[in-house]
Short mmCIF file of N, CA and C in Angstrom, two decimals:
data_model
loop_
_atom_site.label_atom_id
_atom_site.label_comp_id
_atom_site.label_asym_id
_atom_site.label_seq_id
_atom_site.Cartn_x
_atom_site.Cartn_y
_atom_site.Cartn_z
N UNK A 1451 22.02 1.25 10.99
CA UNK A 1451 22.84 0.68 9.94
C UNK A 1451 22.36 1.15 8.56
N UNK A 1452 21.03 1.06 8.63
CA UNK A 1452 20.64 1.06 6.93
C UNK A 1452 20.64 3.10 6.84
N UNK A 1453 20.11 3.63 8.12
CA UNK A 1453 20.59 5.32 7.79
C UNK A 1453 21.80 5.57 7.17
N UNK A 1454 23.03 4.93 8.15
CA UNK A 1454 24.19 5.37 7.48
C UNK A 1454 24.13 4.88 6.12
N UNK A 1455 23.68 4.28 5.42
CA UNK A 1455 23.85 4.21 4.00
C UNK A 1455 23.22 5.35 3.05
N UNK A 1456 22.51 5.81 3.72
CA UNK A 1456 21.32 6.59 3.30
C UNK A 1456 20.69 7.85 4.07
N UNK A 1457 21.47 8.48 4.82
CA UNK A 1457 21.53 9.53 5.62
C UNK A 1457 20.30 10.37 4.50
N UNK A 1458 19.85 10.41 3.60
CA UNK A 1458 18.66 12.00 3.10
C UNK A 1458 17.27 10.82 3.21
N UNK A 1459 17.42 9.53 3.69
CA UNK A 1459 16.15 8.87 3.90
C UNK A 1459 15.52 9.57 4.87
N UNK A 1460 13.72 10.16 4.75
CA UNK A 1460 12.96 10.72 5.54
C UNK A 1460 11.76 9.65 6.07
N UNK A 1461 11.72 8.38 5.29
CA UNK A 1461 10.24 7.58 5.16
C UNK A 1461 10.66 6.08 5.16
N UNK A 1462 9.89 5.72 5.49
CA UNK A 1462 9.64 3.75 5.40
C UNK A 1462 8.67 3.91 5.33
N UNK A 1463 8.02 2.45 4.24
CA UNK A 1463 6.71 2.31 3.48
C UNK A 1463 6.25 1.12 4.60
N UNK A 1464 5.36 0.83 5.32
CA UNK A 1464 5.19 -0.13 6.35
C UNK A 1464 3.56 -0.73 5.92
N UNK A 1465 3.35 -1.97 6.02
CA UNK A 1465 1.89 -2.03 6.17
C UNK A 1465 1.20 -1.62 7.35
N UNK A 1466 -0.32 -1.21 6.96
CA UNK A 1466 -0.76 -0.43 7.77
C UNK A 1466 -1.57 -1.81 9.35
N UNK A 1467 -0.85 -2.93 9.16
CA UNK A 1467 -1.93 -4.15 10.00
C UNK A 1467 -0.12 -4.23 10.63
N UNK A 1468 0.04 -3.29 11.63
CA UNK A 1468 1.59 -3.54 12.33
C UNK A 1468 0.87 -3.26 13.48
N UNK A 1469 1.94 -4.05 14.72
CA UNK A 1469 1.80 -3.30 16.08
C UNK A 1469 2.57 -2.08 16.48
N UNK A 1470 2.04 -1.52 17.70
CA UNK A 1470 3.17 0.41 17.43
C UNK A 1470 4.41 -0.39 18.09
N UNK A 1471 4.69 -1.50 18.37
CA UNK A 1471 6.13 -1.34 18.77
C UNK A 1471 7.21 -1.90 17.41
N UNK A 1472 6.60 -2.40 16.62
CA UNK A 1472 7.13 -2.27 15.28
C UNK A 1472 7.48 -1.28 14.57
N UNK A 1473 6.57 -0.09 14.84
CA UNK A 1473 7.01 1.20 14.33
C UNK A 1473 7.39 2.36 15.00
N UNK A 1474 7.70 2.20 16.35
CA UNK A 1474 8.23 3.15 16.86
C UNK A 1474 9.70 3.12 16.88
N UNK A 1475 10.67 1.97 16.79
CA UNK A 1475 11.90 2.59 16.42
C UNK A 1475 12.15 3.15 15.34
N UNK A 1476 11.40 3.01 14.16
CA UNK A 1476 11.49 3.79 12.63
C UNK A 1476 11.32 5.52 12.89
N UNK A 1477 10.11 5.46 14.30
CA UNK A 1477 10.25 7.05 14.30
C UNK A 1477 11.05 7.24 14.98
N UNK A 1478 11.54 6.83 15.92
CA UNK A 1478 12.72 7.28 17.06
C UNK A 1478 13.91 7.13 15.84
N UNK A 1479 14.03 6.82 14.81
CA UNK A 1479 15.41 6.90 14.10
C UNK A 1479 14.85 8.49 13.49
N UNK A 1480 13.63 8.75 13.26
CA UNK A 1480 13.41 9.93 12.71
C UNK A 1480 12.60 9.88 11.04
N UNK A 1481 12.54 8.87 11.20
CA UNK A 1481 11.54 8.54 9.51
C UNK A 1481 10.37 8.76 9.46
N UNK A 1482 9.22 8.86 9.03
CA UNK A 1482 8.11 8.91 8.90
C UNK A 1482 7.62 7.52 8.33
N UNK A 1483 6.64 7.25 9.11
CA UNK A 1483 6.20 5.89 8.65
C UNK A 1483 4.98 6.28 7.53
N UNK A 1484 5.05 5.32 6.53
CA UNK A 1484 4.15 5.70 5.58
C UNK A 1484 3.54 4.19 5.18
N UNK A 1485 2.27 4.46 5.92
CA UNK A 1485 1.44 3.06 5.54
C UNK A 1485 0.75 2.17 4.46
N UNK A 1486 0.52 1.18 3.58
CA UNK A 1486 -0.01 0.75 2.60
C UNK A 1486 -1.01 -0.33 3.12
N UNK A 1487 -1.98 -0.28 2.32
CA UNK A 1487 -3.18 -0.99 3.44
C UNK A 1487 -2.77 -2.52 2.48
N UNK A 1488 -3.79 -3.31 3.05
CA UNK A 1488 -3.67 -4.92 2.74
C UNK A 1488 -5.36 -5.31 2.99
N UNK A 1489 -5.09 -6.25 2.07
CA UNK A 1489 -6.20 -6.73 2.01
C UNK A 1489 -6.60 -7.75 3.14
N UNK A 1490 -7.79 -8.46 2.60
CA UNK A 1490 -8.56 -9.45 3.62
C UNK A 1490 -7.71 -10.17 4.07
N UNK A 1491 -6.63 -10.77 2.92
CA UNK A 1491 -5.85 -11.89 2.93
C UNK A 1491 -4.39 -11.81 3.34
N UNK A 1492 -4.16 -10.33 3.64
CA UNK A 1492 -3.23 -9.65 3.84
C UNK A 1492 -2.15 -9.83 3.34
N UNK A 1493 -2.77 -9.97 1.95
CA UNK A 1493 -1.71 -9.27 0.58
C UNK A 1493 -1.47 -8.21 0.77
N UNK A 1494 -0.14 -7.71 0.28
CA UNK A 1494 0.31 -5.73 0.55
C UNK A 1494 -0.55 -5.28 -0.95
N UNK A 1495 -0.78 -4.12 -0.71
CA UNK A 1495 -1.79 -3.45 -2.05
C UNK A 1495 -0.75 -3.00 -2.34
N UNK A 1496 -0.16 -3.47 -4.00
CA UNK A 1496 1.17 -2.81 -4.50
C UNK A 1496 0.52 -1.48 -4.58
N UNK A 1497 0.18 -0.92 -5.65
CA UNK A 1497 -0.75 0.45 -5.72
C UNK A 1497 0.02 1.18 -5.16
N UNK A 1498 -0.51 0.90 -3.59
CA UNK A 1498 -0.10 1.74 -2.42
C UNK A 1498 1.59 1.53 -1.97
N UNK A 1499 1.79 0.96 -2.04
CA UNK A 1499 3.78 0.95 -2.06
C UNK A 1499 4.03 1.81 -3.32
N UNK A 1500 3.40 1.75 -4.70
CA UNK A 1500 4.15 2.18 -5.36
C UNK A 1500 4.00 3.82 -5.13
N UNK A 1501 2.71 3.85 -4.49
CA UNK A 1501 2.52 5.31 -4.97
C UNK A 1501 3.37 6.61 -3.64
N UNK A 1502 3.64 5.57 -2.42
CA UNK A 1502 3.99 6.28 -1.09
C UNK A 1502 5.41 5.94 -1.35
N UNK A 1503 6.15 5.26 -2.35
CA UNK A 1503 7.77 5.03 -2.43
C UNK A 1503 8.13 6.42 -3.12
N UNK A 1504 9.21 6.86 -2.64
CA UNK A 1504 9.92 7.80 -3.37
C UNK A 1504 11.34 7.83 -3.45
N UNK A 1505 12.31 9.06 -3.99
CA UNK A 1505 13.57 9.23 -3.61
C UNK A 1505 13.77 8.73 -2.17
N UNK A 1506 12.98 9.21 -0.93
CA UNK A 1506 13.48 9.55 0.03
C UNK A 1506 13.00 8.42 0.99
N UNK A 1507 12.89 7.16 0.07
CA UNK A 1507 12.12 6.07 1.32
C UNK A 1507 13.55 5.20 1.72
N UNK A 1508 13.55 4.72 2.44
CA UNK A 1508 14.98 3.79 2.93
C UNK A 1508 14.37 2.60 2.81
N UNK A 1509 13.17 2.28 2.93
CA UNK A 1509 12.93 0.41 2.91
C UNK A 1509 11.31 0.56 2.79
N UNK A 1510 11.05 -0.82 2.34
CA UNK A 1510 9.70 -0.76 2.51
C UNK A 1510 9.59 -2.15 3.47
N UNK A 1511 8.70 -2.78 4.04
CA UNK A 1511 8.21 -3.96 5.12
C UNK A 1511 7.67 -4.73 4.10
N UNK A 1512 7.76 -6.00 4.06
CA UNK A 1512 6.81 -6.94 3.62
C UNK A 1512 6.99 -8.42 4.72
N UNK A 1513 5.37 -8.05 5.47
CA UNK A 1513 5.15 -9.00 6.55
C UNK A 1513 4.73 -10.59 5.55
N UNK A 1514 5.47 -11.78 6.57
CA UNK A 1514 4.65 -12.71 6.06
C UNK A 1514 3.76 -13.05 7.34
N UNK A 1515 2.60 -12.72 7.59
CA UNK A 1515 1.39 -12.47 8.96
C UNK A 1515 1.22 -14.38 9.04
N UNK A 1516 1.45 -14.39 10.73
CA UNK A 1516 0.78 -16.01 10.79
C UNK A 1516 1.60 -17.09 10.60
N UNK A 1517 2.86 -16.89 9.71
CA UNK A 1517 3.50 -18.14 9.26
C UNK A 1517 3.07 -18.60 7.77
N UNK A 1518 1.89 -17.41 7.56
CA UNK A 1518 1.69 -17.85 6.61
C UNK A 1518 2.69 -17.00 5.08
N UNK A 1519 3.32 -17.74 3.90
CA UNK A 1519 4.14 -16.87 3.18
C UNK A 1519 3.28 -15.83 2.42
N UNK A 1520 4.14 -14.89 2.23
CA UNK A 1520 3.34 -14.02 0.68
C UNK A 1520 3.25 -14.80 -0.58
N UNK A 1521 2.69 -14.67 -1.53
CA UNK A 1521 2.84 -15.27 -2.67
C UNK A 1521 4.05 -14.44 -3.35
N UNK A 1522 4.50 -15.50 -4.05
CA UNK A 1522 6.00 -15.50 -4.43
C UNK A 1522 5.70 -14.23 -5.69
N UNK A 1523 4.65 -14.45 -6.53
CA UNK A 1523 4.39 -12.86 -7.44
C UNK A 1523 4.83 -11.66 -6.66
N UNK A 1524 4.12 -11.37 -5.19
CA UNK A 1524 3.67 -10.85 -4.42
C UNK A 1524 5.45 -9.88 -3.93
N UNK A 1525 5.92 -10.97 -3.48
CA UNK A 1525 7.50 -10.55 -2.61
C UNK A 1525 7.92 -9.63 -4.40
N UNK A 1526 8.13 -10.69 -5.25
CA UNK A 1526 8.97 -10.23 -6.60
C UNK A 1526 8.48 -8.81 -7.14
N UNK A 1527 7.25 -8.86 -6.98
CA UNK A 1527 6.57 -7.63 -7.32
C UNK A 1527 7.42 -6.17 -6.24
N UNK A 1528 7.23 -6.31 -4.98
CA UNK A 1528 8.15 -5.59 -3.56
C UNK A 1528 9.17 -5.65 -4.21
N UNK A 1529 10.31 -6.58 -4.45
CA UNK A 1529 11.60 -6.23 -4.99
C UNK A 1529 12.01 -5.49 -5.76
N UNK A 1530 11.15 -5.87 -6.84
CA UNK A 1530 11.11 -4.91 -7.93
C UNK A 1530 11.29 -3.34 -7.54
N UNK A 1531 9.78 -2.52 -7.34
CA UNK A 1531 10.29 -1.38 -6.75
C UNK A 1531 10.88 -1.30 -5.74
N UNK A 1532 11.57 -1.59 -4.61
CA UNK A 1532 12.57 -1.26 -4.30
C UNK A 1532 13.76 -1.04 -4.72
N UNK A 1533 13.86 -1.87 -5.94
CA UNK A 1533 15.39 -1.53 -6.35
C UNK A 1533 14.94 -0.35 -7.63
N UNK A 1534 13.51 -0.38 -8.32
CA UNK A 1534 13.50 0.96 -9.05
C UNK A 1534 13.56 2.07 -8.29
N UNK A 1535 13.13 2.09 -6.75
CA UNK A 1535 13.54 3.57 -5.51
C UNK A 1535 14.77 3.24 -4.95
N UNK A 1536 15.71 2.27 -5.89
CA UNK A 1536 16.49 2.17 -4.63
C UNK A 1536 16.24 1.97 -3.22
N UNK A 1537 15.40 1.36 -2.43
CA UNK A 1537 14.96 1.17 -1.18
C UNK A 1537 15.63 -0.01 -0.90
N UNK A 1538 15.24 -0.44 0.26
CA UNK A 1538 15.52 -2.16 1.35
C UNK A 1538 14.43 -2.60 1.01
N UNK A 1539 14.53 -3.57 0.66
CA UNK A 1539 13.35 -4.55 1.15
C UNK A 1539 13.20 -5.27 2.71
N UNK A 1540 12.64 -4.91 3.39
CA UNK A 1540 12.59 -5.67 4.98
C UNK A 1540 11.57 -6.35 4.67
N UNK A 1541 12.24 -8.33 4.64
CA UNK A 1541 11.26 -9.14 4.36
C UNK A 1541 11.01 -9.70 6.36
N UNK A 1542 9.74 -9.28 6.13
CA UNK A 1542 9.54 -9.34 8.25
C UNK A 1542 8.49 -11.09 8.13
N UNK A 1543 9.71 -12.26 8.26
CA UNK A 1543 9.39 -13.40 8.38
C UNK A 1543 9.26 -13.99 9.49
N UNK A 1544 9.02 -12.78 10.94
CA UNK A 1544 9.01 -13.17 12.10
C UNK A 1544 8.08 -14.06 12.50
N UNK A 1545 6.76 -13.89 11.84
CA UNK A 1545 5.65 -15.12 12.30
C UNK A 1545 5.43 -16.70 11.57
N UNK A 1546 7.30 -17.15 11.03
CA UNK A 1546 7.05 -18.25 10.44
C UNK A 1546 7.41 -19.05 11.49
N UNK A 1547 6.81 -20.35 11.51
CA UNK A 1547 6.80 -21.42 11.85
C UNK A 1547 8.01 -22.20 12.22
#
């Protein structure tokens, strides 16, 4: 769904604390996964999103790990560049409660 919007997307920005079955349909669509590390607390290191986002990313991941949320700076900060790359935001709220 999100290719056809975006057919010259080559990349998704993913954190690097995923399991491979999280990221193997991103490569079976043909993207390159491009990882951003996290800290202790497993905050996403903006840094690293900003610096692996480009023209050619289709989305970036922001896990909330545990149930536990991101801090609300944290997500707004992700939104932000995504919409300066034009990207998705995939907010991955699978481990809430």
């Amino acid at each position: 769904m999100l290719l056809a919007e975006r057919s010259e997307a080559t990349n998704v920005v993913l954190p690097a604390y995923l399991p491979h079955g999280i990221i193997e349909p991103f490569r079976e669509a043909g993207l390159e996964p491009r990882y951003y590390r996290c800290d202790r607390r497993l905050r996403p290191n903006l840094g690293d999103v900003e610096r692996l986002l480009d023209g050619e990313s289709i989305a970036v991941m922001l896990t909330h790990y545990f149930g536990h949320p991101q801090p609300s700076e944290d997500v707004t900060a992700m939104r932000t560049l995504c919409e300066e790359h034009d990207a998705f935001l995939i907010d991955d709220n699978a481990h809430a409660p």
